[in-house]
């Protein structure tokens, strides 16, 4: 017999939701593709990030902050359960600005956002001399940074492994190396068919298939107006501590490597890396931390973000097939805590569920 | 500005002979190589070796001089010390020489980057003093440095060759510990071609063994459970042979289980690769003259399939002639076909060698405690655990536990990870696949990456 | 553990972690260090265990050393007069929050 929930997509988003549902006592089956699938989870930047989120949509800023605030307890729980450290660090982060103009614009935007949120939105502007006190290794040839105290980062690979381990331990069924081709309603819920024709059943269904939701979403009455957006990143060899806090373009992971990112390119389903884009990322990184010029790059990679038209997550229960939920976003790490803690309450119709209307699909009705 | 008819990457026997072939036909050829002198690993430092060293290394080495010496007077633009770290689909390459980045474009690119030694993951193989047999040979060729009190372990013709070279250099190994068994030999016999060339090769092998015996170097056969012992430096090798446990003290342990194509570049180009069961490794898929699934790229030599130096030279000539002709340069129209015939004969011995020196299972899928990824210290048991929680392929092992993410970029663990996942998930190696390789092909500084530009 | 056969070429001095070492001009740096009984080229950044050259052909990165503030493969470099070579900086401390 089928599970309470079928979760289509075993990336960070799917695993986080699965973990949350398992905590509520639901049974879940997770469907995941093979080794070479487009995996946004693999291309992430490991940030637990509030800065820059919802600059034009305060509800998203709030949702990201909620998740960031839940992260500490969530990480602790996963660490205790799995014995796997997640290397979570949440003592603030920066948004570096190379030019005065871009810094000024950012200050304007944050001032507006802070007003919208009734003054509850902490941030500080650090010019080079103040920044230097916090990050002694920064260069002198850029404008400065916006500091947000609630930002942080986590070792996303450790998070991935902990979630994969823990959902298994809690009894999730894992069906790997399959692509779900068809989803439809059935007498007792939903029927899923994979690429080999095998059929599965479940009472409810979560569509967290990343780009796969583009195809599957409409079968369940979702608009799923998402598109791929390529992000290229690099990671260096392991070096002694160079930076204390992460930024949205540069962070030193707990193992010692410096991660440099990320581009945002509209190139459809092409997940290859390109030298010109990597060169630009490298130049900007060196402008902020000049010592990086002599550090070896071990790898580049690129992955496809899952973007909605306004960049916000989509959380929608199907209007035509109740019990089917679309969950998609491009900030799977930041929102992992909220997805694990809060989304399952919404799916289960709990009165303590958060207000998710701003993330519904009717915002795309013109 | 840096436009060439053909760019050849790798100046071993395959690359040098291809470059010469095409240059003689009138093509403008750039030959890029990472080493400071041409010859590849097999003929490493051949243009600089002293006569004494030449005699210790023997004729299989010194014969390379006649080929490599043709390079200097030729019109080939030879660039040593060049690390090529980005390969574009369209034949645009980026390479660094001493930190300076150059972009070069070839209408066609021939990859001749040779082989890597098959990883030999045994417990303790990360200890200082444990190195590959090939590494010891390079020390000898490039610098006249020899290991003392060395134990040679594994399987493959290189072990016998190295043993005799060390004997002649005055530093005989303490012992030869061989993993192949009598049943390997019997199974291999049916692949032995009944040709004069095959018997000549067998005779050469027997000569090497006689020389080893004469020098009093003990040989152990059918060895299993190889373990390198030591804490900060290898002190001994333990193993079991014919039911008896052995412990041989040593100062260095030289491992070998044959060589496999270096597919880092062909993987980065996302060319088609196929698992070759006989050689237990992936081969880039090529047609008869070495053309890959991207028309701009060919692959020759050991990087295409292990064939050895003679085959590499012939493939260089063959593909070189074909590519030159296809760009309209003067080539004897029969040459390509004649070379193909000779190649067929030269390759005939391979199935026999492949079967005879087939790596044992304990090397392909090592014991749990064995380190598989040397850079990130991921053990076989870790990979098996990832498989248990849903890890299907090598690219997922990166996310599950960092294997393949260190500076060697998966060169030392790729095949082992594929084998372990295949065995755990009951899939074929082809289905499991391999690491996806991306630029930079070798680690270069961010400063170098920053130099790559559209207007470069 | 490793011995140089009849030295060919000019004897020079190089430095490994400030210690003077004899080498032959133009010889492979990793070979020069091994011949001078250097057994510990670097520590693995994960396990901190000692490592030394494994492949000698630029593939394994076990011979990484620091030259001019950069990590370099000793097996891909030639010894030059007065070359200053050091072990890579210890990275412990990155992960100590």
XYZ file of C-alpha atoms in Angstrom, chain A residues 3-264:
262
model
C 2.186 6.124 1.985
C 0.325 9.056 3.444
C 2.537 11.301 1.365
C 4.368 10.834 -1.904
C 7.184 13.338 -2.200
C 8.358 13.837 -5.728
C 11.918 15.163 -5.571
C 14.590 14.177 -3.054
C 16.611 17.360 -2.977
C 16.970 19.599 0.049
C 13.407 20.888 -0.340
C 11.831 17.448 -0.598
C 13.939 16.018 2.219
C 13.158 18.938 4.525
C 9.417 18.569 3.987
C 9.710 14.791 4.358
C 11.563 15.200 7.627
C 8.851 17.525 8.924
C 6.031 15.209 7.877
C 7.757 12.240 9.488
C 7.991 14.255 12.701
C 4.209 14.665 12.567
C 3.856 10.901 12.313
C 3.029 10.739 8.626
C 4.463 8.048 6.386
C 6.296 9.208 3.307
C 7.767 7.819 0.115
C 10.390 9.943 -1.601
C 10.944 9.644 -5.337
C 14.291 10.744 -6.684
C 16.083 10.680 -10.015
C 19.524 9.349 -10.874
C 23.062 10.651 -10.589
C 22.992 13.079 -13.488
C 19.655 14.762 -12.804
C 19.583 18.555 -12.668
C 20.019 19.042 -8.995
C 19.655 22.531 -7.659
C 20.539 21.178 -4.204
C 23.989 20.361 -5.457
C 24.695 23.877 -6.642
C 23.692 25.735 -3.508
C 25.736 28.333 -1.697
C 25.065 27.086 1.836
C 23.672 30.367 3.088
C 21.051 30.786 5.753
C 20.242 34.185 4.431
C 17.849 37.001 5.109
C 19.589 39.861 3.366
C 18.168 40.768 -0.004
C 15.166 38.484 0.409
C 11.832 40.171 -0.189
C 13.211 43.587 -0.992
C 9.946 44.234 -2.814
C 7.797 41.739 -0.925
C 7.962 42.116 2.859
C 6.124 38.817 3.408
C 9.083 36.984 1.874
C 11.517 38.929 4.046
C 9.477 37.876 7.056
C 9.285 34.232 5.961
C 13.059 34.087 5.445
C 13.636 35.634 8.864
C 11.259 33.125 10.408
C 13.219 30.307 8.898
C 16.566 31.790 9.915
C 15.264 32.046 13.469
C 14.156 28.404 13.444
C 17.499 27.207 12.117
C 19.383 26.897 15.383
C 16.930 24.526 17.017
C 16.411 22.641 13.773
C 20.148 22.124 13.288
C 20.587 21.017 16.886
C 17.839 18.467 16.563
C 19.313 17.030 13.356
C 22.800 16.976 14.833
C 21.647 15.132 17.926
C 19.655 12.645 15.906
C 22.382 11.844 13.405
C 25.633 12.621 15.203
C 26.469 14.663 12.151
C 27.578 18.235 12.724
C 26.028 20.809 10.391
C 28.578 23.568 11.085
C 25.874 26.199 11.370
C 27.191 29.709 11.966
C 24.690 32.529 12.412
C 26.534 35.593 13.579
C 25.777 37.846 10.664
C 26.774 38.197 7.067
C 27.635 40.790 4.484
C 26.489 41.973 1.153
C 29.598 43.437 -0.417
C 29.310 46.357 -2.783
C 31.982 47.127 -5.296
C 30.706 50.601 -6.148
C 29.351 53.493 -4.128
C 26.263 53.641 -6.365
C 25.258 50.081 -5.716
C 25.797 50.514 -1.971
C 23.671 53.687 -1.915
C 20.887 51.958 -3.830
C 20.958 49.051 -1.415
C 20.719 51.382 1.597
C 17.687 53.035 0.015
C 16.013 49.671 -0.587
C 16.636 48.449 2.952
C 15.361 51.706 4.418
C 12.098 51.211 2.507
C 11.829 47.583 3.598
C 12.470 48.491 7.222
C 9.620 51.026 7.068
C 7.289 48.413 5.594
C 8.119 46.058 8.427
C 7.417 48.684 11.066
C 11.080 49.263 11.822
C 11.760 45.608 12.586
C 14.538 44.875 10.142
C 18.083 45.097 11.463
C 20.953 46.041 9.172
C 24.109 48.140 9.331
C 26.222 49.816 6.697
C 29.939 49.168 7.025
C 32.307 51.405 5.078
C 35.766 50.044 4.441
C 37.388 51.246 7.671
C 34.651 49.698 9.829
C 34.553 46.568 7.718
C 38.309 46.167 8.089
C 37.855 45.764 11.857
C 35.563 42.802 11.266
C 37.306 41.368 8.212
C 40.994 42.312 8.361
C 41.786 40.691 5.024
C 39.518 42.792 2.820
C 41.094 45.004 0.181
C 40.782 48.733 -0.290
C 39.303 48.931 -3.733
C 35.553 48.639 -3.165
C 32.758 50.553 -1.473
C 31.835 48.521 1.581
C 29.192 46.161 2.837
C 25.743 45.926 4.284
C 25.816 43.815 7.416
C 22.807 41.827 8.499
C 23.098 40.267 11.966
C 20.669 37.417 11.269
C 22.560 36.032 8.295
C 24.728 32.973 8.441
C 25.723 29.791 6.705
C 25.747 26.068 7.147
C 27.620 23.165 5.621
C 25.003 22.251 3.080
C 26.582 18.885 2.261
C 26.428 17.919 5.910
C 22.822 19.101 6.010
C 22.007 17.015 2.959
C 23.591 13.916 4.429
C 21.959 14.406 7.833
C 18.523 14.781 6.255
C 19.043 11.788 3.969
C 20.124 9.670 6.907
C 17.422 10.844 9.277
C 14.434 10.490 6.963
C 15.576 6.942 6.292
C 15.904 6.245 9.981
C 12.453 7.637 10.598
C 11.056 5.174 8.102
C 10.782 7.107 4.856
C 10.747 4.908 1.797
C 13.208 5.965 -0.846
C 12.652 5.162 -4.496
C 15.703 6.289 -6.405
C 16.719 6.349 -10.014
C 13.200 6.948 -11.213
C 11.588 9.832 -13.009
C 7.936 10.249 -12.242
C 6.247 10.695 -15.613
C 2.612 10.890 -14.671
C 0.647 11.965 -11.638
C -3.133 11.747 -11.381
C -5.870 11.526 -8.821
C -7.148 8.125 -7.816
C -9.941 6.847 -5.626
C -7.919 7.098 -2.412
C -5.602 9.925 -3.354
C -2.976 9.936 -6.039
C -1.437 7.581 -8.503
C 2.138 8.094 -9.732
C 3.727 6.366 -12.695
C 7.471 6.219 -13.199
C 9.488 6.001 -16.389
C 9.451 2.210 -16.332
C 5.671 2.145 -16.047
C 5.656 1.194 -12.395
C 2.729 2.605 -10.434
C 2.697 3.963 -6.861
C -0.116 5.281 -4.741
C -0.390 7.805 -1.968
C -2.998 9.691 -0.066
C -1.386 13.088 -0.530
C 1.358 14.348 -2.752
C 4.101 16.943 -2.490
C 5.618 18.180 -5.694
C 9.144 19.315 -4.825
C 10.686 18.177 -8.081
C 12.519 21.384 -8.895
C 12.499 21.858 -12.636
C 10.581 18.583 -12.924
C 7.580 20.428 -11.498
C 7.334 22.397 -14.740
C 6.040 19.263 -16.405
C 4.261 17.539 -13.526
C 2.626 20.653 -12.035
C 0.047 21.245 -14.782
C -1.084 17.594 -14.511
C -2.324 18.450 -11.016
C -3.803 21.812 -11.864
C -0.804 23.940 -10.875
C 0.488 26.768 -13.020
C 4.053 26.050 -11.898
C 5.382 29.066 -13.789
C 9.011 28.317 -13.068
C 12.149 28.508 -15.157
C 15.778 27.484 -14.776
C 18.355 30.134 -13.979
C 21.974 29.123 -14.122
C 24.321 29.892 -11.283
C 28.046 29.235 -11.570
C 30.220 28.936 -8.503
C 33.802 28.001 -7.650
C 35.540 26.577 -4.638
C 39.168 26.982 -3.720
C 41.649 24.731 -2.027
C 41.497 24.668 1.760
C 43.299 27.673 3.209
C 43.830 29.164 6.680
C 41.066 31.388 7.935
C 40.660 34.322 5.549
C 37.186 35.560 6.379
C 35.091 35.516 9.530
C 31.607 35.814 8.136
C 29.938 34.782 4.904
C 28.565 37.066 2.252
C 26.199 36.360 -0.594
C 29.152 36.079 -2.979
C 32.005 34.784 -0.832
C 32.192 32.452 2.102
C 34.782 30.262 3.689
C 33.293 26.884 4.484
C 34.165 25.150 7.722
C 36.528 22.759 5.908
C 38.664 25.682 4.742
C 37.741 26.182 1.091
C 36.431 29.525 -0.104
C 33.256 29.381 -2.135
C 32.785 32.067 -4.743
C 29.546 32.768 -6.498
C 27.273 33.105 -8.151
C 26.121 34.111 -11.567
C 22.490 34.441 -12.597
